[in-house]
PDB file of C-alpha atoms in Angstrom:
ATOM      1  CA  MET A  88     -14.076  49.640  30.226  1.00 34.00           C
ATOM      2  CA  THR A  89     -13.379  51.923  27.173  1.00 37.00           C
ATOM      3  CA  ARG A  90     -15.257  50.644  24.138  1.00 38.00           C
ATOM      4  CA  PHE A  91     -13.472  51.133  20.747  1.00 41.00           C
ATOM      5  CA  PRO A  92     -15.365  51.719  17.554  1.00 43.00           C
ATOM      6  CA  SER A  93     -15.336  48.969  15.057  1.00 39.00           C
ATOM      7  CA  LEU A  94     -12.269  49.044  13.117  1.00 36.00           C
ATOM      8  CA  LEU A  95     -13.418  48.325   9.582  1.00 35.00           C
ATOM      9  CA  CYS A  96     -11.109  49.931   7.054  1.00 37.00           C
ATOM     10  CA  SER A  97     -12.863  52.512   4.980  1.00 33.00           C
ATOM     11  CA  ALA A  98     -11.916  52.817   1.437  1.00 32.00           C
ATOM     12  CA  ALA A  99     -10.374  56.226   0.054  1.00 32.00           C
ATOM     13  CA  ILE A 100     -10.761  58.242  -3.052  1.00 28.00           C
ATOM     14  CA  LEU A 101      -7.608  60.174  -4.330  1.00 32.00           C
ATOM     15  CA  SER A 102      -6.236  62.118  -7.129  1.00 32.00           C
ATOM     16  CA  PHE A 103      -3.141  60.761  -9.001  1.00 33.00           C
ATOM     17  CA  ILE A 104      -0.853  61.704 -11.870  1.00 28.00           C
ATOM     18  CA  SER A 105       0.995  59.071 -14.123  1.00 31.00           C
ATOM     19  CA  ALA A 106       4.842  59.248 -13.738  1.00 32.00           C
ATOM     20  CA  ALA A 107       7.772  57.498 -15.447  1.00 31.00           C
ATOM     21  CA  ALA A 108       7.940  53.732 -15.134  1.00 34.00           C
ATOM     22  CA  VAL A 109      11.075  52.939 -13.192  1.00 37.00           C
ATOM     23  CA  ALA A 110      11.671  56.005 -10.945  1.00 41.00           C
ATOM     24  CA  PRO A 111       9.776  56.324  -7.520  1.00 46.00           C
ATOM     25  CA  GLN A 112       6.408  57.693  -8.740  1.00 48.00           C
ATOM     26  CA  ALA A 113       4.501  60.438  -6.850  1.00 41.00           C
ATOM     27  CA  TYR A 114       0.677  60.335  -7.351  1.00 45.00           C
ATOM     28  CA  GLY A 115      -0.401  63.777  -6.370  1.00 46.00           C
ATOM     29  CA  GLN A 116      -2.186  63.135  -3.071  1.00 75.00           C
ATOM     30  CA  LEU A 117      -1.170  59.648  -2.771  1.00 74.00           C
ATOM     31  CA  GLY A 118       2.478  59.544  -1.884  1.00 83.00           C
ATOM     32  CA  THR A 119       5.639  57.732  -3.429  1.00 90.00           C
ATOM     33  CA  VAL A 120       5.408  54.393  -4.811  1.00 92.00           C
ATOM     34  CA  ASN A 121       8.162  52.371  -6.715  1.00 93.00           C
ATOM     35  CA  PHE A 122       7.088  49.218  -8.361  1.00 96.00           C
ATOM     36  CA  PRO A 123       8.964  48.444 -11.648  1.00 96.00           C
ATOM     37  CA  THR A 124       8.058  45.567 -13.639  1.00 97.00           C
ATOM     38  CA  SER A 125       8.570  44.107 -17.131  1.00 97.00           C
ATOM     39  CA  CYS A 126       5.230  45.320 -18.494  1.00 97.00           C
ATOM     40  CA  SER A 127       5.279  47.609 -21.252  1.00 97.00           C
ATOM     41  CA  ALA A 128       5.507  51.188 -20.905  1.00 97.00           C
ATOM     42  CA  GLU A 129       1.971  51.765 -21.404  1.00 97.00           C
ATOM     43  CA  ALA A 130       1.002  49.309 -18.678  1.00 97.00           C
ATOM     44  CA  GLN A 131       3.642  50.330 -16.140  1.00 96.00           C
ATOM     45  CA  PRO A 132       2.061  53.450 -14.792  1.00 94.00           C
ATOM     46  CA  LEU A 133      -1.231  51.607 -14.126  1.00 95.00           C
ATOM     47  CA  ILE A 134       0.628  48.838 -12.487  1.00 96.00           C
ATOM     48  CA  THR A 135       2.413  51.371 -10.084  1.00 93.00           C
ATOM     49  CA  THR A 136      -1.242  53.004  -9.665  1.00 89.00           C
ATOM     50  CA  GLY A 137      -2.781  49.732  -8.694  1.00 91.00           C
ATOM     51  CA  VAL A 138      -0.241  48.866  -6.031  1.00 94.00           C
ATOM     52  CA  ALA A 139      -0.458  52.491  -4.699  1.00 89.00           C
ATOM     53  CA  PHE A 140      -4.445  51.785  -4.466  1.00 87.00           C
ATOM     54  CA  LEU A 141      -3.593  48.583  -2.578  1.00 92.00           C
ATOM     55  CA  HIS A 142      -1.523  50.270  -0.240  1.00 93.00           C
ATOM     56  CA  SER A 143      -4.605  52.431   0.867  1.00 87.00           C
ATOM     57  CA  PHE A 144      -6.932  49.525   0.837  1.00 87.00           C
ATOM     58  CA  GLN A 145      -9.000  51.012  -2.367  1.00 82.00           C
ATOM     59  CA  TYR A 146      -9.628  47.461  -3.686  1.00 86.00           C
ATOM     60  CA  MET A 147     -12.321  48.330  -6.091  1.00 84.00           C
ATOM     61  CA  GLN A 148     -10.027  50.983  -7.794  1.00 82.00           C
ATOM     62  CA  ALA A 149      -7.011  48.653  -7.669  1.00 88.00           C
ATOM     63  CA  ASN A 150      -8.809  46.028  -9.679  1.00 92.00           C
ATOM     64  CA  GLU A 151     -10.104  48.460 -12.299  1.00 91.00           C
ATOM     65  CA  THR A 152      -6.547  49.788 -12.819  1.00 92.00           C
ATOM     66  CA  PHE A 153      -4.860  46.376 -12.911  1.00 96.00           C
ATOM     67  CA  ALA A 154      -7.635  45.259 -15.457  1.00 97.00           C
ATOM     68  CA  ASP A 155      -6.861  48.331 -17.608  1.00 96.00           C
ATOM     69  CA  ALA A 156      -3.191  47.333 -17.442  1.00 97.00           C
ATOM     70  CA  ALA A 157      -3.973  43.914 -18.705  1.00 97.00           C
ATOM     71  CA  LYS A 158      -5.772  45.366 -21.671  1.00 97.00           C
ATOM     72  CA  LYS A 159      -3.030  47.521 -22.550  1.00 97.00           C
ATOM     73  CA  ASP A 160      -0.276  44.813 -22.313  1.00 97.00           C
ATOM     74  CA  PRO A 161      -1.818  41.297 -22.671  1.00 97.00           C
ATOM     75  CA  LYS A 162       1.533  39.869 -21.783  1.00 97.00           C
ATOM     76  CA  CYS A 163       1.509  41.659 -18.403  1.00 98.00           C
ATOM     77  CA  ALA A 164       1.479  38.748 -15.851  1.00 98.00           C
ATOM     78  CA  MET A 165       1.804  41.355 -12.806  1.00 98.00           C
ATOM     79  CA  ALA A 166      -1.511  42.978 -13.927  1.00 98.00           C
ATOM     80  CA  HIS A 167      -3.120  39.422 -13.190  1.00 98.00           C
ATOM     81  CA  TRP A 168      -1.501  39.316 -10.101  1.00 98.00           C
ATOM     82  CA  GLY A 169      -2.688  42.733  -9.085  1.00 98.00           C
ATOM     83  CA  GLN A 170      -6.322  41.679  -9.676  1.00 98.00           C
ATOM     84  CA  ALA A 171      -5.779  38.662  -7.465  1.00 98.00           C
ATOM     85  CA  LEU A 172      -4.397  41.029  -4.586  1.00 97.00           C
ATOM     86  CA  ALA A 173      -7.343  43.248  -5.112  1.00 95.00           C
ATOM     87  CA  VAL A 174      -9.897  40.496  -3.813  1.00 94.00           C
ATOM     88  CA  TYR A 175      -7.739  39.850  -0.695  1.00 95.00           C
ATOM     89  CA  HIS A 176      -9.013  42.398   1.562  1.00 92.00           C
ATOM     90  CA  GLN A 177      -6.272  42.052   4.351  1.00 90.00           C
ATOM     91  CA  LEU A 178      -7.656  43.465   7.754  1.00 91.00           C
ATOM     92  CA  TRP A 179     -11.025  44.085   5.980  1.00 84.00           C
ATOM     93  CA  ASP A 180     -12.731  40.943   5.467  1.00 85.00           C
ATOM     94  CA  PHE A 181     -11.626  37.287   4.481  1.00 85.00           C
ATOM     95  CA  PRO A 182     -12.402  35.981   1.169  1.00 84.00           C
ATOM     96  CA  GLN A 183     -15.177  33.645   0.665  1.00 89.00           C
ATOM     97  CA  PRO A 184     -14.892  30.502  -1.280  1.00 91.00           C
ATOM     98  CA  ASP A 185     -16.158  32.201  -4.667  1.00 92.00           C
ATOM     99  CA  THR A 186     -13.562  35.074  -3.977  1.00 94.00           C
ATOM    100  CA  ILE A 187     -10.905  32.637  -3.404  1.00 95.00           C
ATOM    101  CA  ALA A 188     -11.801  31.085  -6.699  1.00 95.00           C
ATOM    102  CA  GLU A 189     -11.985  34.589  -8.318  1.00 96.00           C
ATOM    103  CA  GLY A 190      -8.337  35.147  -6.965  1.00 96.00           C
ATOM    104  CA  ARG A 191      -6.947  31.951  -8.123  1.00 97.00           C
ATOM    105  CA  LYS A 192      -8.408  32.396 -11.752  1.00 97.00           C
ATOM    106  CA  HIS A 193      -6.336  35.598 -11.821  1.00 98.00           C
ATOM    107  CA  ILE A 194      -3.265  33.897 -10.598  1.00 97.00           C
ATOM    108  CA  GLU A 195      -3.472  31.232 -13.080  1.00 97.00           C
ATOM    109  CA  GLU A 196      -3.702  33.455 -15.694  1.00 97.00           C
ATOM    110  CA  ALA A 197      -0.583  35.192 -14.442  1.00 98.00           C
ATOM    111  CA  GLN A 198       1.299  31.779 -14.488  1.00 97.00           C
ATOM    112  CA  LYS A 199       0.033  30.881 -17.877  1.00 97.00           C
ATOM    113  CA  ILE A 200       1.523  34.267 -19.193  1.00 97.00           C
ATOM    114  CA  GLY A 201       4.663  33.610 -17.301  1.00 95.00           C
ATOM    115  CA  ALA A 202       6.776  36.573 -15.576  1.00 96.00           C
ATOM    116  CA  PRO A 203      10.483  36.987 -16.940  1.00 96.00           C
ATOM    117  CA  THR A 204      11.881  38.098 -13.654  1.00 97.00           C
ATOM    118  CA  ASP A 205      12.629  36.488 -10.312  1.00 97.00           C
ATOM    119  CA  ARG A 206      11.165  39.151  -8.597  1.00 98.00           C
ATOM    120  CA  GLU A 207       7.726  39.046 -10.432  1.00 98.00           C
ATOM    121  CA  ARG A 208       7.789  35.271  -9.972  1.00 98.00           C
ATOM    122  CA  ALA A 209       8.113  35.669  -6.224  1.00 98.00           C
ATOM    123  CA  TYR A 210       5.160  38.038  -5.987  1.00 98.00           C
ATOM    124  CA  ILE A 211       2.979  35.563  -8.105  1.00 98.00           C
ATOM    125  CA  ALA A 212       4.235  32.597  -5.991  1.00 98.00           C
ATOM    126  CA  ALA A 213       3.176  34.409  -2.627  1.00 98.00           C
ATOM    127  CA  ALA A 214      -0.325  35.020  -4.034  1.00 98.00           C
ATOM    128  CA  THR A 215      -0.330  31.546  -5.303  1.00 97.00           C
ATOM    129  CA  ALA A 216       0.203  30.322  -2.081  1.00 97.00           C
ATOM    130  CA  PHE A 217      -2.748  31.985  -0.581  1.00 97.00           C
ATOM    131  CA  PHE A 218      -5.189  31.463  -3.144  1.00 97.00           C
ATOM    132  CA  GLN A 219      -4.218  27.727  -3.626  1.00 95.00           C
ATOM    133  CA  ASP A 220      -6.912  25.184  -4.697  1.00 93.00           C
ATOM    134  CA  ASN A 221      -7.373  23.332  -1.105  1.00 93.00           C
ATOM    135  CA  SER A 222     -10.700  23.808   0.422  1.00 90.00           C
ATOM    136  CA  LYS A 223      -9.530  22.143   3.565  1.00 93.00           C
ATOM    137  CA  LEU A 224      -7.183  25.217   4.409  1.00 94.00           C
ATOM    138  CA  THR A 225      -8.049  27.301   7.291  1.00 93.00           C
ATOM    139  CA  HIS A 226      -8.117  31.117   7.013  1.00 93.00           C
ATOM    140  CA  LEU A 227      -4.936  30.939   9.369  1.00 95.00           C
ATOM    141  CA  GLU A 228      -3.117  28.412   7.286  1.00 96.00           C
ATOM    142  CA  ARG A 229      -3.809  30.532   4.055  1.00 96.00           C
ATOM    143  CA  VAL A 230      -2.455  33.581   5.827  1.00 96.00           C
ATOM    144  CA  GLN A 231       0.458  31.761   6.997  1.00 97.00           C
ATOM    145  CA  ALA A 232       1.327  30.346   3.565  1.00 97.00           C
ATOM    146  CA  TYR A 233       1.138  33.758   2.028  1.00 97.00           C
ATOM    147  CA  SER A 234       3.151  35.440   4.751  1.00 98.00           C
ATOM    148  CA  SER A 235       5.854  32.690   4.688  1.00 98.00           C
ATOM    149  CA  ALA A 236       6.186  33.415   0.683  1.00 98.00           C
ATOM    150  CA  MET A 237       6.267  37.137   1.502  1.00 98.00           C
ATOM    151  CA  ALA A 238       9.115  36.502   3.957  1.00 98.00           C
ATOM    152  CA  LYS A 239      11.014  34.562   1.268  1.00 98.00           C
ATOM    153  CA  LEU A 240      10.408  37.460  -1.078  1.00 98.00           C
ATOM    154  CA  HIS A 241      11.639  40.186   1.281  1.00 98.00           C
ATOM    155  CA  GLU A 242      14.767  37.853   1.966  1.00 98.00           C
ATOM    156  CA  GLN A 243      15.649  37.624  -1.581  1.00 98.00           C
ATOM    157  CA  PHE A 244      14.984  41.171  -2.504  1.00 98.00           C
ATOM    158  CA  PRO A 245      15.615  43.165   0.854  1.00 97.00           C
ATOM    159  CA  THR A 246      15.817  46.648  -0.990  1.00 96.00           C
ATOM    160  CA  ASP A 247      12.327  46.130  -2.478  1.00 97.00           C
ATOM    161  CA  VAL A 248      10.266  48.792  -0.238  1.00 97.00           C
ATOM    162  CA  GLU A 249       6.929  47.625  -1.740  1.00 97.00           C
ATOM    163  CA  GLY A 250       7.798  43.821  -0.840  1.00 97.00           C
ATOM    164  CA  ALA A 251       8.753  44.991   2.603  1.00 98.00           C
ATOM    165  CA  ALA A 252       5.639  46.769   3.128  1.00 98.00           C
ATOM    166  CA  PHE A 253       3.495  43.926   1.875  1.00 98.00           C
ATOM    167  CA  TYR A 254       5.326  41.421   4.017  1.00 98.00           C
ATOM    168  CA  ALA A 255       4.636  43.674   7.249  1.00 98.00           C
ATOM    169  CA  LEU A 256       1.066  43.788   6.294  1.00 98.00           C
ATOM    170  CA  SER A 257       0.875  40.078   5.941  1.00 98.00           C
ATOM    171  CA  LEU A 258       2.388  39.704   9.560  1.00 98.00           C
ATOM    172  CA  VAL A 259      -0.375  42.109  10.816  1.00 97.00           C
ATOM    173  CA  SER A 260      -2.923  39.865   8.985  1.00 96.00           C
ATOM    174  CA  LEU A 261      -1.421  36.973  10.689  1.00 96.00           C
ATOM    175  CA  ALA A 262      -1.646  38.759  13.949  1.00 96.00           C
ATOM    176  CA  TYR A 263      -5.396  39.128  13.372  1.00 93.00           C
ATOM    177  CA  GLU A 264      -5.844  35.368  12.799  1.00 92.00           C
ATOM    178  CA  ASP A 265      -3.309  33.898  15.176  1.00 92.00           C
ATOM    179  CA  GLU A 266      -4.720  35.623  18.292  1.00 91.00           C
ATOM    180  CA  PRO A 267      -2.174  33.883  20.925  1.00 94.00           C
ATOM    181  CA  ASN A 268       0.742  35.309  19.077  1.00 96.00           C
ATOM    182  CA  ASP A 269      -0.859  38.446  18.162  1.00 96.00           C
ATOM    183  CA  LEU A 270       1.681  40.942  19.816  1.00 97.00           C
ATOM    184  CA  ALA A 271       4.753  39.066  18.429  1.00 97.00           C
ATOM    185  CA  HIS A 272       3.512  39.348  14.791  1.00 98.00           C
ATOM    186  CA  ARG A 273       2.695  42.798  15.423  1.00 98.00           C
ATOM    187  CA  LYS A 274       6.282  43.602  16.480  1.00 98.00           C
ATOM    188  CA  ALA A 275       7.825  41.721  13.814  1.00 98.00           C
ATOM    189  CA  ALA A 276       5.892  44.174  11.318  1.00 98.00           C
ATOM    190  CA  ILE A 277       6.849  47.151  13.283  1.00 98.00           C
ATOM    191  CA  ALA A 278      10.579  46.002  13.101  1.00 98.00           C
ATOM    192  CA  ILE A 279      10.427  46.103   9.435  1.00 98.00           C
ATOM    193  CA  LEU A 280       8.236  49.185   9.192  1.00 98.00           C
ATOM    194  CA  GLN A 281      10.057  51.747  11.663  1.00 97.00           C
ATOM    195  CA  PRO A 282      12.971  52.161   9.599  1.00 97.00           C
ATOM    196  CA  LEU A 283      11.253  52.339   6.343  1.00 97.00           C
ATOM    197  CA  LEU A 284       9.252  55.041   7.762  1.00 96.00           C
ATOM    198  CA  GLN A 285      12.349  57.228   8.109  1.00 95.00           C
ATOM    199  CA  THR A 286      13.668  56.215   4.841  1.00 96.00           C
ATOM    200  CA  ASN A 287      10.454  56.470   2.987  1.00 96.00           C
ATOM    201  CA  PRO A 288       8.725  59.276   4.580  1.00 93.00           C
ATOM    202  CA  ASP A 289       6.184  59.575   1.719  1.00 93.00           C
ATOM    203  CA  HIS A 290       5.322  56.055   1.057  1.00 95.00           C
ATOM    204  CA  PRO A 291       1.545  55.469   1.777  1.00 93.00           C
ATOM    205  CA  GLY A 292       1.761  51.704   2.652  1.00 96.00           C
ATOM    206  CA  VAL A 293       4.695  52.052   5.084  1.00 97.00           C
ATOM    207  CA  ALA A 294       2.710  54.663   7.140  1.00 97.00           C
ATOM    208  CA  HIS A 295      -0.639  53.014   6.807  1.00 96.00           C
ATOM    209  CA  TYR A 296       0.595  49.664   7.958  1.00 97.00           C
ATOM    210  CA  MET A 297       2.595  50.993  10.613  1.00 98.00           C
ATOM    211  CA  ILE A 298      -0.627  52.463  12.188  1.00 97.00           C
ATOM    212  CA  HIS A 299      -2.365  49.051  11.925  1.00 97.00           C
ATOM    213  CA  ALA A 300       0.642  47.283  13.421  1.00 98.00           C
ATOM    214  CA  THR A 301       0.578  49.708  16.396  1.00 97.00           C
ATOM    215  CA  ASP A 302      -3.352  49.682  16.875  1.00 96.00           C
ATOM    216  CA  THR A 303      -3.366  48.238  20.309  1.00 96.00           C
ATOM    217  CA  PRO A 304      -3.141  50.062  23.758  1.00 94.00           C
ATOM    218  CA  GLU A 305       0.426  48.865  24.551  1.00 95.00           C
ATOM    219  CA  LEU A 306       2.002  49.749  21.125  1.00 97.00           C
ATOM    220  CA  ALA A 307      -0.124  52.804  19.950  1.00 97.00           C
ATOM    221  CA  PRO A 308       2.646  55.168  21.157  1.00 97.00           C
ATOM    222  CA  LEU A 309       4.935  53.970  18.356  1.00 97.00           C
ATOM    223  CA  GLY A 310       2.206  54.563  15.784  1.00 97.00           C
ATOM    224  CA  LEU A 311       1.955  58.306  16.416  1.00 96.00           C
ATOM    225  CA  GLU A 312       4.430  59.368  14.109  1.00 95.00           C
ATOM    226  CA  ALA A 313       3.022  57.449  11.178  1.00 96.00           C
ATOM    227  CA  ALA A 314      -0.448  58.309  12.326  1.00 95.00           C
ATOM    228  CA  ARG A 315       0.318  62.212  11.911  1.00 91.00           C
ATOM    229  CA  ARG A 316       2.338  61.486   8.648  1.00 91.00           C
ATOM    230  CA  TYR A 317      -0.315  59.440   6.744  1.00 91.00           C
ATOM    231  CA  ALA A 318      -3.012  62.174   6.329  1.00 81.00           C
ATOM    232  CA  LYS A 319      -0.404  64.565   4.898  1.00 84.00           C
ATOM    233  CA  ILE A 320       0.973  61.944   2.389  1.00 87.00           C
ATOM    234  CA  ALA A 321      -2.709  61.513   1.010  1.00 70.00           C
ATOM    235  CA  PRO A 322      -4.699  64.564   2.092  1.00 71.00           C
ATOM    236  CA  ASP A 323      -7.421  63.916  -0.469  1.00 65.00           C
ATOM    237  CA  SER A 324      -7.879  60.471   0.619  1.00 69.00           C
ATOM    238  CA  SER A 325     -10.632  60.022   3.224  1.00 73.00           C
ATOM    239  CA  HIS A 326      -9.098  56.606   4.609  1.00 77.00           C
ATOM    240  CA  ALA A 327      -5.623  58.442   4.830  1.00 79.00           C
ATOM    241  CA  ILE A 328      -7.611  61.295   6.737  1.00 81.00           C
ATOM    242  CA  HIS A 329      -9.281  58.688   8.897  1.00 87.00           C
ATOM    243  CA  MET A 330      -6.776  56.166   9.694  1.00 90.00           C
ATOM    244  CA  PRO A 331      -4.733  58.328  12.213  1.00 92.00           C
ATOM    245  CA  SER A 332      -7.619  58.440  14.449  1.00 92.00           C
ATOM    246  CA  HIS A 333      -7.111  54.783  15.272  1.00 94.00           C
ATOM    247  CA  ILE A 334      -3.955  55.732  17.200  1.00 95.00           C
ATOM    248  CA  PHE A 335      -5.496  59.225  18.378  1.00 93.00           C
ATOM    249  CA  VAL A 336      -8.215  57.119  19.857  1.00 93.00           C
ATOM    250  CA  ARG A 337      -5.797  54.736  21.618  1.00 95.00           C
ATOM    251  CA  LEU A 338      -3.804  57.673  23.141  1.00 95.00           C
ATOM    252  CA  GLY A 339      -6.985  59.737  24.272  1.00 94.00           C
ATOM    253  CA  LEU A 340      -6.128  62.537  21.578  1.00 94.00           C
ATOM    254  CA  TRP A 341      -9.730  63.314  21.209  1.00 93.00           C
ATOM    255  CA  GLN A 342      -9.415  66.726  19.497  1.00 94.00           C
ATOM    256  CA  GLU A 343      -7.013  65.265  16.759  1.00 91.00           C
ATOM    257  CA  SER A 344      -9.525  62.572  16.293  1.00 91.00           C
ATOM    258  CA  ILE A 345     -12.503  64.704  16.147  1.00 92.00           C
ATOM    259  CA  ALA A 346     -10.566  66.900  13.359  1.00 90.00           C
ATOM    260  CA  SER A 347      -9.416  63.725  11.693  1.00 90.00           C
ATOM    261  CA  ASN A 348     -12.923  62.384  11.466  1.00 88.00           C
ATOM    262  CA  ILE A 349     -14.720  65.475  10.735  1.00 90.00           C
ATOM    263  CA  ALA A 350     -12.630  65.662   7.564  1.00 85.00           C
ATOM    264  CA  ALA A 351     -13.002  61.938   6.642  1.00 85.00           C
ATOM    265  CA  THR A 352     -16.769  62.047   7.018  1.00 84.00           C
ATOM    266  CA  ALA A 353     -16.837  65.048   4.573  1.00 84.00           C
ATOM    267  CA  SER A 354     -14.350  63.240   2.059  1.00 77.00           C
ATOM    268  CA  GLY A 355     -16.217  59.893   2.245  1.00 76.00           C
ATOM    269  CA  ARG A 356     -19.613  61.750   1.823  1.00 83.00           C
ATOM    270  CA  ARG A 357     -18.393  63.452  -1.402  1.00 78.00           C
ATOM    271  CA  ALA A 358     -16.924  60.158  -2.963  1.00 70.00           C
ATOM    272  CA  ALA A 359     -20.236  58.337  -2.140  1.00 71.00           C
ATOM    273  CA  GLU A 360     -22.111  61.226  -3.700  1.00 79.00           C
ATOM    274  CA  LYS A 361     -19.840  60.805  -7.005  1.00 71.00           C
ATOM    275  CA  HIS A 362     -20.451  57.069  -6.927  1.00 67.00           C
ATOM    276  CA  GLU A 363     -16.756  56.587  -6.336  1.00 59.00           C
ATOM    277  CA  ALA A 364     -17.179  54.735  -2.796  1.00 62.00           C
ATOM    278  CA  GLU A 365     -19.980  53.114  -0.677  1.00 66.00           C
ATOM    279  CA  TYR A 366     -21.468  55.353   2.138  1.00 75.00           C
ATOM    280  CA  HIS A 367     -20.137  53.044   4.800  1.00 72.00           C
ATOM    281  CA  TYR A 368     -16.862  54.511   4.711  1.00 71.00           C
ATOM    282  CA  GLN A 369     -18.398  57.868   5.523  1.00 83.00           C
ATOM    283  CA  THR A 370     -20.394  56.415   8.312  1.00 87.00           C
ATOM    284  CA  HIS A 371     -17.332  54.479   9.806  1.00 85.00           C
ATOM    285  CA  ALA A 372     -15.585  57.875  10.173  1.00 88.00           C
ATOM    286  CA  MET A 373     -19.021  58.869  11.891  1.00 91.00           C
ATOM    287  CA  ASP A 374     -18.527  56.277  14.272  1.00 92.00           C
ATOM    288  CA  PHE A 375     -15.152  57.190  15.314  1.00 91.00           C
ATOM    289  CA  LEU A 376     -16.477  61.011  15.457  1.00 92.00           C
ATOM    290  CA  ASN A 377     -19.248  60.003  17.686  1.00 94.00           C
ATOM    291  CA  TYR A 378     -17.119  58.115  19.979  1.00 91.00           C
ATOM    292  CA  SER A 379     -14.562  60.862  20.328  1.00 93.00           C
ATOM    293  CA  TYR A 380     -17.089  63.345  20.952  1.00 93.00           C
ATOM    294  CA  LEU A 381     -18.415  61.276  23.948  1.00 94.00           C
ATOM    295  CA  GLN A 382     -14.923  60.934  25.167  1.00 94.00           C
ATOM    296  CA  ALA A 383     -14.180  64.552  24.963  1.00 92.00           C
ATOM    297  CA  GLY A 384     -17.477  65.365  26.932  1.00 95.00           C
ATOM    298  CA  GLU A 385     -19.099  67.039  23.873  1.00 94.00           C
ATOM    299  CA  GLU A 386     -22.484  65.025  24.220  1.00 94.00           C
ATOM    300  CA  ALA A 387     -24.540  67.439  22.307  1.00 95.00           C
ATOM    301  CA  LYS A 388     -22.260  67.230  19.210  1.00 93.00           C
ATOM    302  CA  ALA A 389     -22.510  63.467  19.463  1.00 92.00           C
ATOM    303  CA  ARG A 390     -26.144  63.476  19.403  1.00 92.00           C
TER     304      ARG A 390
END
């Protein structure tokens, strides 16, 4: 039986530039993100940057960016929403009780400040559903509550690409927790992401989540386009460089996986040496690289 390496998501380091507050924003080597809010003009670029970091699972950087936004605009409720989302590592690890409490603290601050638009209130309500103060809730029940709230947001604001992407990610998270319905949740996510991939070719979250949604033997062919696109969207990101190999490994594309993880290993090492990321992001890529070398019959390189 083929054994796949662990699927822990590695963090990424990327370069970005600030852009206008409302128009779709391109962050150098990250892609295109559009997340307008009612926050001040000074805080808005930071909010969009934070969302971009969330889309690549760069939670530490996301938290720091949202915290900066909160300092620049004390009335920006969405900055606190972002800090809450930054402690919910979807597909990575499930928040422990102290982390749940931390996220709830940020959401309560967002509620205290108050959001002036229905859309912003919907995002805060979805996070509130996940971080609600109920110790009896199981992991599955929290994810279900969050996904249901994101479904309502997506229904209310169907043209919000960020909301659609985050909703799709919640369905993949649900697949991880609700194993009997794993395939159904993944297919629901794919149904959202597939058309978005065509209309938003530079969006990091759409490509990233499509890879995760299709990271199974039977669905992997549907993720190949996203896999080959994500690294081009964010070529300076070790996570974006590595992530396509999840699909390459599923499809036996060993040389593509090897090339992907050689680059991701080098990128992860550079980030760690600069104290911008932990070393396990490098070793995760090395895990996939070793596996791909073995499958390609390159045992000396694997050693």
